[in-house]
C-alpha cells in the first residue's frame, strides 16, 4: 500500500518539499506520496488526530505550528523538548514523536560544503536568536568543542539561548555592533535572521568588510540565492553557502527517518535550484 507523508503549515502552497520529496520517492522506488496540508490554527488538534487516525507515518511542520503542535504530540526528542519547537513528526509504535532537524540539517550542509568532519575549536558567530537560531545553537552546543558567540538585535533573546548549552563558557552574547567590529575573529559566520530575505534584499544584519582569511559565511535564507551578506562575504574572499543545501538536507533526513532510504541530496539541490530560478 502507498504510504502518505506531508507538510503541515499555513500558508503552505509555496513549500518546495512536495516537489523534492515526490521526486526522491520516484527516483528511489519508494512507494509513497507527499502532500501539503494547509491547516487553520483552530483546527490544529483535530488535524493531528486525523493524521494519526489515517495512519500517516510522518509529516513536516512549518510556520505557524512549530511550537503550537507540541501539546498534541505524544513525545518529543531531547532536542525538540529543549528548543520547544518541532519541525518533523514520526509515528512510532502508535505515538507521534516530534523532532527538530533544523540545526542538524544546517550542520550537515555546512560540513559538506566546508569539507570538514568537525568544527573543533573553531570560532562561530551566530547572527539571530529566533526559532532557526535556537535549533542551530543547540546542535552546535551538543558538539561540545565549538566556541559560539551569539549576536541579536534583542540581546535578551540571545541570552536566553545560552541556556540551551551545557557549556556556557564557550559562548558570549554580543551586540550586532560588536559582532561587526570583531568579525575577523570568526572562522564561521551563520546568518539566521530574516534580514536580506526577498523582497527586502538590500539589507544585511552586519556589514562584512574585514573577515578572517579563509572564513566561511552561511546564510540560511535561500530566496534570494545570494543575500546581501553573502555578496559582501564573497567580495571579502570568503567561501559562502545559502540555505538551499540545508533545505535539501532537511528533506533527506526526513526520508531517511521515515522510510529508511538514503537519497541523493545533490539531486534534490539541483531540483531546488531549478525551481527557485523559475
Ligand atoms: P525564525 O523562526 O525564522 O528564526 P524568528 O523567530 O521570527 O524567525 O526570528 C527572526 C530573527 O530575525 C530574530 O533574531 C530577529 O531579531 P529580534 O530577536 O531582535 O527580533 C531578527 N530580525 C528580524 N528583523 C530584524 C531587523 N530588522 N533587524 C535586526 N534583526 C531582525
PDB file of C-alpha atoms and ligand atoms in Angstrom:
ATOM      1  CA  UNK A   1       0.000   0.000   0.000  1.00  0.00           C
ATOM      2  CA  UNK A   2       1.202   3.524  -0.778  1.00  0.00           C
ATOM      3  CA  UNK A   3       2.400   5.481   2.288  1.00  0.00           C
ATOM      4  CA  UNK A   4       1.314   9.096   2.728  1.00  0.00           C
ATOM      5  CA  UNK A   5       3.651  11.775   4.130  1.00  0.00           C
ATOM      6  CA  UNK A   6       3.275  15.543   4.125  1.00  0.00           C
ATOM      7  CA  UNK A   7       3.937  19.017   5.430  1.00  0.00           C
ATOM      8  CA  UNK A   8       1.552  20.935   7.661  1.00  0.00           C
ATOM      9  CA  UNK A   9       1.522  24.747   7.742  1.00  0.00           C
ATOM     10  CA  UNK A  10      -0.350  27.886   6.794  1.00  0.00           C
ATOM     11  CA  UNK A  11       0.182  29.144   4.134  1.00  0.00           C
ATOM     12  CA  UNK A  12       1.718  26.080   2.531  1.00  0.00           C
ATOM     13  CA  UNK A  13       1.303  26.479  -1.198  1.00  0.00           C
ATOM     14  CA  UNK A  14       4.852  27.860  -1.705  1.00  0.00           C
ATOM     15  CA  UNK A  15       6.538  24.911   0.051  1.00  0.00           C
ATOM     16  CA  UNK A  16       9.095  23.170  -2.160  1.00  0.00           C
ATOM     17  CA  UNK A  17       9.098  19.998  -0.049  1.00  0.00           C
ATOM     18  CA  UNK A  18       6.309  18.256  -2.046  1.00  0.00           C
ATOM     19  CA  UNK A  19       8.308  18.723  -5.261  1.00  0.00           C
ATOM     20  CA  UNK A  20      11.612  17.382  -3.937  1.00  0.00           C
ATOM     21  CA  UNK A  21      10.140  14.629  -1.755  1.00  0.00           C
ATOM     22  CA  UNK A  22       7.925  13.205  -4.506  1.00  0.00           C
ATOM     23  CA  UNK A  23      10.826  13.294  -6.973  1.00  0.00           C
ATOM     24  CA  UNK A  24      13.045  11.463  -4.463  1.00  0.00           C
ATOM     25  CA  UNK A  25      10.355   8.783  -3.894  1.00  0.00           C
ATOM     26  CA  UNK A  26      10.122   8.214  -7.636  1.00  0.00           C
ATOM     27  CA  UNK A  27      13.879   8.061  -8.204  1.00  0.00           C
ATOM     28  CA  UNK A  28      14.424   5.689  -5.266  1.00  0.00           C
ATOM     29  CA  UNK A  29      11.401   3.419  -5.813  1.00  0.00           C
ATOM     30  CA  UNK A  30       9.820   4.459  -2.525  1.00  0.00           C
ATOM     31  CA  UNK A  31       6.119   3.626  -2.622  1.00  0.00           C
ATOM     32  CA  UNK A  32       4.909   6.894  -1.078  1.00  0.00           C
ATOM     33  CA  UNK A  33       3.306  10.240  -1.820  1.00  0.00           C
ATOM     34  CA  UNK A  34       3.982  13.626  -0.149  1.00  0.00           C
ATOM     35  CA  UNK A  35       1.077  16.041   0.293  1.00  0.00           C
ATOM     36  CA  UNK A  36       0.965  19.661   1.547  1.00  0.00           C
ATOM     37  CA  UNK A  37      -1.701  20.146   4.247  1.00  0.00           C
ATOM     38  CA  UNK A  38      -2.983  23.673   4.867  1.00  0.00           C
ATOM     39  CA  UNK A  39      -4.488  23.753   8.367  1.00  0.00           C
ATOM     40  CA  UNK A  40      -6.327  26.550  10.189  1.00  0.00           C
ATOM     41  CA  UNK A  41      -4.916  27.209  13.683  1.00  0.00           C
ATOM     42  CA  UNK A  42      -8.268  26.487  15.332  1.00  0.00           C
ATOM     43  CA  UNK A  43      -8.303  23.015  13.713  1.00  0.00           C
ATOM     44  CA  UNK A  44      -4.745  22.002  14.633  1.00  0.00           C
ATOM     45  CA  UNK A  45      -5.666  19.436  17.306  1.00  0.00           C
ATOM     46  CA  UNK A  46      -8.260  17.780  15.057  1.00  0.00           C
ATOM     47  CA  UNK A  47      -5.819  17.787  12.145  1.00  0.00           C
ATOM     48  CA  UNK A  48      -3.165  15.941  14.187  1.00  0.00           C
ATOM     49  CA  UNK A  49      -5.761  13.418  15.432  1.00  0.00           C
ATOM     50  CA  UNK A  50      -6.982  12.955  11.873  1.00  0.00           C
ATOM     51  CA  UNK A  51      -3.457  12.370  10.550  1.00  0.00           C
ATOM     52  CA  UNK A  52      -2.961   9.698  13.204  1.00  0.00           C
ATOM     53  CA  UNK A  53      -6.335   8.066  12.550  1.00  0.00           C
ATOM     54  CA  UNK A  54      -5.431   7.842   8.863  1.00  0.00           C
ATOM     55  CA  UNK A  55      -2.100   6.204   9.724  1.00  0.00           C
ATOM     56  CA  UNK A  56       0.131   8.958   8.319  1.00  0.00           C
ATOM     57  CA  UNK A  57       3.640   7.810   9.297  1.00  0.00           C
ATOM     58  CA  UNK A  58       5.383  11.156   9.167  1.00  0.00           C
ATOM     59  CA  UNK A  59       4.965  14.821   8.379  1.00  0.00           C
ATOM     60  CA  UNK A  60       6.931  18.063   8.461  1.00  0.00           C
ATOM     61  CA  UNK A  61       5.676  21.045  10.450  1.00  0.00           C
ATOM     62  CA  UNK A  62       6.209  24.627   9.422  1.00  0.00           C
ATOM     63  CA  UNK A  63       5.072  28.190  10.211  1.00  0.00           C
ATOM     64  CA  UNK A  64       2.969  28.865  12.323  1.00  0.00           C
ATOM     65  CA  UNK A  65       2.721  25.462  14.053  1.00  0.00           C
ATOM     66  CA  UNK A  66       6.284  24.585  15.157  1.00  0.00           C
ATOM     67  CA  UNK A  67       5.521  25.378  18.826  1.00  0.00           C
ATOM     68  CA  UNK A  68       1.710  25.171  18.745  1.00  0.00           C
ATOM     69  CA  UNK A  69       1.731  21.488  17.753  1.00  0.00           C
ATOM     70  CA  UNK A  70       3.610  20.343  20.871  1.00  0.00           C
ATOM     71  CA  UNK A  71       0.559  19.756  23.142  1.00  0.00           C
ATOM     72  CA  UNK A  72      -0.939  17.407  20.518  1.00  0.00           C
ATOM     73  CA  UNK A  73       2.118  15.141  20.175  1.00  0.00           C
ATOM     74  CA  UNK A  74       2.815  12.096  22.365  1.00  0.00           C
ATOM     75  CA  UNK A  75       6.573  12.509  22.829  1.00  0.00           C
ATOM     76  CA  UNK A  76       9.432  14.862  21.976  1.00  0.00           C
ATOM     77  CA  UNK A  77      13.077  14.169  21.156  1.00  0.00           C
ATOM     78  CA  UNK A  78      15.503  15.702  23.705  1.00  0.00           C
ATOM     79  CA  UNK A  79      16.366  18.492  21.237  1.00  0.00           C
ATOM     80  CA  UNK A  80      12.739  19.394  20.461  1.00  0.00           C
ATOM     81  CA  UNK A  81      11.999  19.296  24.194  1.00  0.00           C
ATOM     82  CA  UNK A  82      14.738  21.828  24.942  1.00  0.00           C
ATOM     83  CA  UNK A  83      14.028  24.094  21.981  1.00  0.00           C
ATOM     84  CA  UNK A  84      10.232  23.804  22.425  1.00  0.00           C
ATOM     85  CA  UNK A  85       9.783  23.652  18.646  1.00  0.00           C
ATOM     86  CA  UNK A  86       9.084  20.752  16.296  1.00  0.00           C
ATOM     87  CA  UNK A  87       9.531  20.582  12.556  1.00  0.00           C
ATOM     88  CA  UNK A  88       9.358  16.843  11.897  1.00  0.00           C
ATOM     89  CA  UNK A  89       6.929  14.258  13.290  1.00  0.00           C
ATOM     90  CA  UNK A  90       7.151  10.475  13.039  1.00  0.00           C
ATOM     91  CA  UNK A  91       4.650   7.798  14.036  1.00  0.00           C
ATOM     92  CA  UNK A  92       6.485   5.268  16.236  1.00  0.00           C
ATOM     93  CA  UNK A  93       4.520   2.410  17.872  1.00  0.00           C
ATOM     94  CA  UNK A  94       1.284   4.362  17.512  1.00  0.00           C
ATOM     95  CA  UNK A  95       2.771   7.525  19.031  1.00  0.00           C
ATOM     96  CA  UNK A  96       3.533  10.798  17.298  1.00  0.00           C
ATOM     97  CA  UNK A  97       7.101  11.813  18.221  1.00  0.00           C
ATOM     98  CA  UNK A  98       8.298  15.371  17.473  1.00  0.00           C
ATOM     99  CA  UNK A  99      11.834  16.261  16.374  1.00  0.00           C
ATOM    100  CA  UNK A 100      13.656  19.409  15.338  1.00  0.00           C
ATOM    101  CA  UNK A 101      16.023  18.848  12.413  1.00  0.00           C
ATOM    102  CA  UNK A 102      16.871  22.493  11.612  1.00  0.00           C
ATOM    103  CA  UNK A 103      20.203  22.502  13.437  1.00  0.00           C
ATOM    104  CA  UNK A 104      21.229  19.025  12.316  1.00  0.00           C
ATOM    105  CA  UNK A 105      20.354  19.778   8.682  1.00  0.00           C
ATOM    106  CA  UNK A 106      22.282  23.059   8.773  1.00  0.00           C
ATOM    107  CA  UNK A 107      25.381  21.467  10.336  1.00  0.00           C
ATOM    108  CA  UNK A 108      25.340  18.578   7.845  1.00  0.00           C
ATOM    109  CA  UNK A 109      25.135  21.058   4.947  1.00  0.00           C
ATOM    110  CA  UNK A 110      27.899  23.221   6.454  1.00  0.00           C
ATOM    111  CA  UNK A 111      30.293  20.324   6.994  1.00  0.00           C
ATOM    112  CA  UNK A 112      29.672  19.092   3.453  1.00  0.00           C
ATOM    113  CA  UNK A 113      30.452  22.474   1.886  1.00  0.00           C
ATOM    114  CA  UNK A 114      33.414  23.186   4.201  1.00  0.00           C
ATOM    115  CA  UNK A 115      34.664  19.634   3.548  1.00  0.00           C
ATOM    116  CA  UNK A 116      35.306  19.032   7.260  1.00  0.00           C
ATOM    117  CA  UNK A 117      34.165  16.431   9.817  1.00  0.00           C
ATOM    118  CA  UNK A 118      34.266  18.666  12.875  1.00  0.00           C
ATOM    119  CA  UNK A 119      34.188  22.321  13.924  1.00  0.00           C
ATOM    120  CA  UNK A 120      36.510  21.563  16.839  1.00  0.00           C
ATOM    121  CA  UNK A 121      37.848  24.754  18.466  1.00  0.00           C
ATOM    122  CA  UNK A 122      36.534  26.924  15.653  1.00  0.00           C
ATOM    123  CA  UNK A 123      35.043  30.334  16.432  1.00  0.00           C
ATOM    124  CA  UNK A 124      31.493  30.638  15.200  1.00  0.00           C
ATOM    125  CA  UNK A 125      29.348  33.775  15.117  1.00  0.00           C
ATOM    126  CA  UNK A 126      25.602  33.118  15.187  1.00  0.00           C
ATOM    127  CA  UNK A 127      23.552  36.075  13.938  1.00  0.00           C
ATOM    128  CA  UNK A 128      19.961  35.983  15.222  1.00  0.00           C
ATOM    129  CA  UNK A 129      18.151  34.315  18.106  1.00  0.00           C
ATOM    130  CA  UNK A 130      14.840  33.208  16.574  1.00  0.00           C
ATOM    131  CA  UNK A 131      13.494  29.697  16.006  1.00  0.00           C
ATOM    132  CA  UNK A 132      16.115  28.572  13.495  1.00  0.00           C
ATOM    133  CA  UNK A 133      18.951  30.064  15.582  1.00  0.00           C
ATOM    134  CA  UNK A 134      17.770  28.120  18.630  1.00  0.00           C
ATOM    135  CA  UNK A 135      17.999  24.807  16.833  1.00  0.00           C
ATOM    136  CA  UNK A 136      21.379  25.672  15.291  1.00  0.00           C
ATOM    137  CA  UNK A 137      22.776  26.829  18.635  1.00  0.00           C
ATOM    138  CA  UNK A 138      21.512  23.684  20.381  1.00  0.00           C
ATOM    139  CA  UNK A 139      23.181  21.493  17.731  1.00  0.00           C
ATOM    140  CA  UNK A 140      26.466  23.414  17.980  1.00  0.00           C
ATOM    141  CA  UNK A 141      26.364  23.223  21.782  1.00  0.00           C
ATOM    142  CA  UNK A 142      25.853  19.429  21.536  1.00  0.00           C
ATOM    143  CA  UNK A 143      29.109  19.239  19.555  1.00  0.00           C
ATOM    144  CA  UNK A 144      30.733  20.438  22.781  1.00  0.00           C
ATOM    145  CA  UNK A 145      34.007  21.663  21.344  1.00  0.00           C
ATOM    146  CA  UNK A 146      32.971  24.774  19.400  1.00  0.00           C
ATOM    147  CA  UNK A 147      33.075  28.446  20.511  1.00  0.00           C
ATOM    148  CA  UNK A 148      29.829  30.144  19.530  1.00  0.00           C
ATOM    149  CA  UNK A 149      29.127  33.829  20.073  1.00  0.00           C
ATOM    150  CA  UNK A 150      25.539  34.969  19.605  1.00  0.00           C
ATOM    151  CA  UNK A 151      24.560  38.382  18.314  1.00  0.00           C
ATOM    152  CA  UNK A 152      20.997  39.595  18.033  1.00  0.00           C
ATOM    153  CA  UNK A 153      19.133  42.905  17.872  1.00  0.00           C
ATOM    154  CA  UNK A 154      17.274  41.914  21.075  1.00  0.00           C
ATOM    155  CA  UNK A 155      20.099  40.861  23.408  1.00  0.00           C
ATOM    156  CA  UNK A 156      17.720  39.223  25.960  1.00  0.00           C
ATOM    157  CA  UNK A 157      16.693  36.670  23.342  1.00  0.00           C
ATOM    158  CA  UNK A 158      20.337  35.799  22.705  1.00  0.00           C
ATOM    159  CA  UNK A 159      20.953  35.474  26.459  1.00  0.00           C
ATOM    160  CA  UNK A 160      18.008  33.069  26.756  1.00  0.00           C
ATOM    161  CA  UNK A 161      19.547  30.920  24.015  1.00  0.00           C
ATOM    162  CA  UNK A 162      22.705  30.328  26.053  1.00  0.00           C
ATOM    163  CA  UNK A 163      20.567  28.325  28.496  1.00  0.00           C
ATOM    164  CA  UNK A 164      20.385  25.587  25.827  1.00  0.00           C
ATOM    165  CA  UNK A 165      24.086  24.889  26.305  1.00  0.00           C
ATOM    166  CA  UNK A 166      25.767  22.780  28.992  1.00  0.00           C
ATOM    167  CA  UNK A 167      28.994  24.619  28.289  1.00  0.00           C
ATOM    168  CA  UNK A 168      28.104  28.296  28.668  1.00  0.00           C
ATOM    169  CA  UNK A 169      31.748  29.383  28.887  1.00  0.00           C
ATOM    170  CA  UNK A 170      32.125  28.777  25.167  1.00  0.00           C
ATOM    171  CA  UNK A 171      29.534  31.473  24.357  1.00  0.00           C
ATOM    172  CA  UNK A 172      29.484  35.258  24.612  1.00  0.00           C
ATOM    173  CA  UNK A 173      26.413  37.312  23.821  1.00  0.00           C
ATOM    174  CA  UNK A 174      27.418  40.440  21.912  1.00  0.00           C
ATOM    175  CA  UNK A 175      25.710  43.349  20.177  1.00  0.00           C
ATOM    176  CA  UNK A 176      25.458  43.470  16.383  1.00  0.00           C
ATOM    177  CA  UNK A 177      27.834  46.447  16.513  1.00  0.00           C
ATOM    178  CA  UNK A 178      30.456  44.456  18.409  1.00  0.00           C
ATOM    179  CA  UNK A 179      29.992  41.460  16.093  1.00  0.00           C
ATOM    180  CA  UNK A 180      30.678  43.746  13.146  1.00  0.00           C
ATOM    181  CA  UNK A 181      33.770  45.284  14.749  1.00  0.00           C
ATOM    182  CA  UNK A 182      35.331  41.940  15.720  1.00  0.00           C
ATOM    183  CA  UNK A 183      34.354  39.969  12.591  1.00  0.00           C
ATOM    184  CA  UNK A 184      37.962  38.964  11.887  1.00  0.00           C
ATOM    185  CA  UNK A 185      37.785  36.673  14.936  1.00  0.00           C
ATOM    186  CA  UNK A 186      35.397  34.180  13.309  1.00  0.00           C
ATOM    187  CA  UNK A 187      36.048  31.080  11.219  1.00  0.00           C
ATOM    188  CA  UNK A 188      32.348  30.604  10.521  1.00  0.00           C
ATOM    189  CA  UNK A 189      29.516  33.148  10.467  1.00  0.00           C
ATOM    190  CA  UNK A 190      25.934  31.875  10.281  1.00  0.00           C
ATOM    191  CA  UNK A 191      23.158  34.309   9.412  1.00  0.00           C
ATOM    192  CA  UNK A 192      19.726  33.212  10.698  1.00  0.00           C
ATOM    193  CA  UNK A 193      17.736  36.469  10.838  1.00  0.00           C
ATOM    194  CA  UNK A 194      15.120  37.342   8.230  1.00  0.00           C
ATOM    195  CA  UNK A 195      17.228  40.321   7.083  1.00  0.00           C
ATOM    196  CA  UNK A 196      18.019  40.111   3.379  1.00  0.00           C
ATOM    197  CA  UNK A 197      15.141  37.801   2.573  1.00  0.00           C
ATOM    198  CA  UNK A 198      13.092  38.504  -0.546  1.00  0.00           C
ATOM    199  CA  UNK A 199      11.633  41.120  -1.182  1.00  0.00           C
ATOM    200  CA  UNK A 200      13.830  43.345   1.074  1.00  0.00           C
ATOM    201  CA  UNK A 201      17.040  42.035  -0.400  1.00  0.00           C
ATOM    202  CA  UNK A 202      19.287  45.096   0.020  1.00  0.00           C
ATOM    203  CA  UNK A 203      19.832  44.736   3.819  1.00  0.00           C
ATOM    204  CA  UNK A 204      22.289  42.769   5.960  1.00  0.00           C
ATOM    205  CA  UNK A 205      22.407  42.486   9.785  1.00  0.00           C
ATOM    206  CA  UNK A 206      26.104  43.480   9.885  1.00  0.00           C
ATOM    207  CA  UNK A 207      28.483  44.758   7.195  1.00  0.00           C
ATOM    208  CA  UNK A 208      31.272  42.379   6.282  1.00  0.00           C
ATOM    209  CA  UNK A 209      34.463  44.161   5.287  1.00  0.00           C
ATOM    210  CA  UNK A 210      37.205  42.655   7.421  1.00  0.00           C
ATOM    211  CA  UNK A 211      36.738  38.894   7.541  1.00  0.00           C
ATOM    212  CA  UNK A 212      39.307  36.399   8.761  1.00  0.00           C
ATOM    213  CA  UNK A 213      41.268  34.778   5.949  1.00  0.00           C
ATOM    214  CA  UNK A 214      39.562  31.530   4.950  1.00  0.00           C
ATOM    215  CA  UNK A 215      36.302  32.440   6.736  1.00  0.00           C
ATOM    216  CA  UNK A 216      33.097  30.637   5.757  1.00  0.00           C
ATOM    217  CA  UNK A 217      29.774  32.514   5.733  1.00  0.00           C
ATOM    218  CA  UNK A 218      26.493  30.600   5.759  1.00  0.00           C
ATOM    219  CA  UNK A 219      23.072  32.215   5.320  1.00  0.00           C
ATOM    220  CA  UNK A 220      20.030  30.033   5.959  1.00  0.00           C
ATOM    221  CA  UNK A 221      17.976  32.180   3.542  1.00  0.00           C
ATOM    222  CA  UNK A 222      17.556  30.538   0.113  1.00  0.00           C
ATOM    223  CA  UNK A 223      15.493  33.207  -1.614  1.00  0.00           C
ATOM    224  CA  UNK A 224      17.373  35.140  -2.942  1.00  0.00           C
ATOM    225  CA  UNK A 225      20.135  32.609  -3.576  1.00  0.00           C
ATOM    226  CA  UNK A 226      22.688  35.340  -2.862  1.00  0.00           C
ATOM    227  CA  UNK A 227      21.729  37.640   0.015  1.00  0.00           C
ATOM    228  CA  UNK A 228      23.430  40.980   0.628  1.00  0.00           C
ATOM    229  CA  UNK A 229      25.583  39.491   3.424  1.00  0.00           C
ATOM    230  CA  UNK A 230      26.734  36.658   1.135  1.00  0.00           C
ATOM    231  CA  UNK A 231      27.558  39.193  -1.572  1.00  0.00           C
ATOM    232  CA  UNK A 232      29.717  41.139   0.911  1.00  0.00           C
ATOM    233  CA  UNK A 233      31.321  37.928   2.160  1.00  0.00           C
ATOM    234  CA  UNK A 234      32.267  36.872  -1.361  1.00  0.00           C
ATOM    235  CA  UNK A 235      33.734  40.334  -2.054  1.00  0.00           C
ATOM    236  CA  UNK A 236      35.905  39.775   1.030  1.00  0.00           C
ATOM    237  CA  UNK A 237      37.177  36.473  -0.298  1.00  0.00           C
ATOM    238  CA  UNK A 238      35.103  34.233   1.975  1.00  0.00           C
ATOM    239  CA  UNK A 239      33.570  30.932   0.945  1.00  0.00           C
ATOM    240  CA  UNK A 240      29.781  31.077   1.186  1.00  0.00           C
ATOM    241  CA  UNK A 241      26.686  28.912   1.336  1.00  0.00           C
ATOM    242  CA  UNK A 242      22.990  29.787   1.077  1.00  0.00           C
ATOM    243  CA  UNK A 243      20.070  27.924   2.686  1.00  0.00           C
ATOM    244  CA  UNK A 244      19.277  25.582  -0.193  1.00  0.00           C
ATOM    245  CA  UNK A 245      21.558  22.793   0.951  1.00  0.00           C
ATOM    246  CA  UNK A 246      20.099  22.990   4.470  1.00  0.00           C
ATOM    247  CA  UNK A 247      16.617  22.635   2.977  1.00  0.00           C
ATOM    248  CA  UNK A 248      17.729  19.633   0.924  1.00  0.00           C
ATOM    249  CA  UNK A 249      19.451  18.064   3.978  1.00  0.00           C
ATOM    250  CA  UNK A 250      16.283  18.565   5.997  1.00  0.00           C
ATOM    251  CA  UNK A 251      14.281  16.602   3.434  1.00  0.00           C
ATOM    252  CA  UNK A 252      16.958  13.909   3.128  1.00  0.00           C
ATOM    253  CA  UNK A 253      16.964  13.438   6.917  1.00  0.00           C
ATOM    254  CA  UNK A 254      13.149  13.120   6.927  1.00  0.00           C
ATOM    255  CA  UNK A 255      13.093  10.488   4.189  1.00  0.00           C
ATOM    256  CA  UNK A 256      15.814   8.530   5.957  1.00  0.00           C
ATOM    257  CA  UNK A 257      13.947   8.670   9.242  1.00  0.00           C
ATOM    258  CA  UNK A 258      10.514   7.832   7.822  1.00  0.00           C
ATOM    259  CA  UNK A 259      11.421   5.199   5.217  1.00  0.00           C
ATOM    260  CA  UNK A 260      14.983   4.046   5.946  1.00  0.00           C
ATOM    261  CA  UNK A 261      16.041   5.046   2.394  1.00  0.00           C
ATOM    262  CA  UNK A 262      19.199   7.097   1.855  1.00  0.00           C
ATOM    263  CA  UNK A 263      18.585   9.512  -1.015  1.00  0.00           C
ATOM    264  CA  UNK A 264      20.905  11.788  -3.001  1.00  0.00           C
ATOM    265  CA  UNK A 265      20.916  15.333  -1.596  1.00  0.00           C
ATOM    266  CA  UNK A 266      22.745  16.714  -4.661  1.00  0.00           C
ATOM    267  CA  UNK A 267      19.924  15.685  -6.935  1.00  0.00           C
ATOM    268  CA  UNK A 268      17.467  17.412  -4.576  1.00  0.00           C
ATOM    269  CA  UNK A 269      19.635  20.510  -4.526  1.00  0.00           C
ATOM    270  CA  UNK A 270      19.602  20.627  -8.317  1.00  0.00           C
ATOM    271  CA  UNK A 271      15.801  20.397  -8.390  1.00  0.00           C
ATOM    272  CA  UNK A 272      15.542  23.153  -5.771  1.00  0.00           C
ATOM    273  CA  UNK A 273      17.858  25.428  -7.743  1.00  0.00           C
ATOM    274  CA  UNK A 274      15.830  24.915 -10.909  1.00  0.00           C
ATOM    275  CA  UNK A 275      12.544  25.554  -9.071  1.00  0.00           C
ATOM    276  CA  UNK A 276      13.849  28.744  -7.449  1.00  0.00           C
ATOM    277  CA  UNK A 277      15.302  30.076 -10.690  1.00  0.00           C
ATOM    278  CA  UNK A 278      11.923  29.752 -12.421  1.00  0.00           C
TER     279      UNK A 278
HETATM  280  P1  LIG B   1      12.820  32.205  12.592  1.00  0.00           P
HETATM  281  O1  LIG B   1      11.923  31.263  13.319  1.00  0.00           O
HETATM  282  O2  LIG B   1      12.723  32.099  11.084  1.00  0.00           O
HETATM  283  O3  LIG B   1      14.241  32.180  13.062  1.00  0.00           O
HETATM  284  P2  LIG B   1      12.005  34.484  14.162  1.00  0.00           P
HETATM  285  O4  LIG B   1      11.844  33.597  15.323  1.00  0.00           O
HETATM  286  O5  LIG B   1      10.893  35.441  13.862  1.00  0.00           O
HETATM  287  O6  LIG B   1      12.217  33.686  12.835  1.00  0.00           O
HETATM  288  O7  LIG B   1      13.388  35.273  14.302  1.00  0.00           O
HETATM  289  C1  LIG B   1      13.757  36.281  13.435  1.00  0.00           C
HETATM  290  C2  LIG B   1      15.180  36.748  13.754  1.00  0.00           C
HETATM  291  O8  LIG B   1      15.489  37.841  12.855  1.00  0.00           O
HETATM  292  C3  LIG B   1      15.373  37.311  15.151  1.00  0.00           C
HETATM  293  O9  LIG B   1      16.697  37.070  15.554  1.00  0.00           O
HETATM  294  C4  LIG B   1      15.125  38.807  14.937  1.00  0.00           C
HETATM  295  O10 LIG B   1      15.714  39.667  15.892  1.00  0.00           O
HETATM  296  P3  LIG B   1      14.923  40.059  17.255  1.00  0.00           P
HETATM  297  O11 LIG B   1      15.055  38.868  18.165  1.00  0.00           O
HETATM  298  O12 LIG B   1      15.631  41.258  17.769  1.00  0.00           O
HETATM  299  O13 LIG B   1      13.504  40.326  16.845  1.00  0.00           O
HETATM  300  C5  LIG B   1      15.815  39.017  13.619  1.00  0.00           C
HETATM  301  N1  LIG B   1      15.339  40.212  12.903  1.00  0.00           N
HETATM  302  C6  LIG B   1      14.233  40.302  12.128  1.00  0.00           C
HETATM  303  N2  LIG B   1      14.126  41.546  11.604  1.00  0.00           N
HETATM  304  C7  LIG B   1      15.206  42.260  12.063  1.00  0.00           C
HETATM  305  C8  LIG B   1      15.697  43.599  11.879  1.00  0.00           C
HETATM  306  N3  LIG B   1      15.059  44.465  11.090  1.00  0.00           N
HETATM  307  N4  LIG B   1      16.848  43.974  12.493  1.00  0.00           N
HETATM  308  C9  LIG B   1      17.534  43.093  13.273  1.00  0.00           C
HETATM  309  N5  LIG B   1      17.127  41.809  13.499  1.00  0.00           N
HETATM  310  C10 LIG B   1      15.984  41.388  12.904  1.00  0.00           C
END
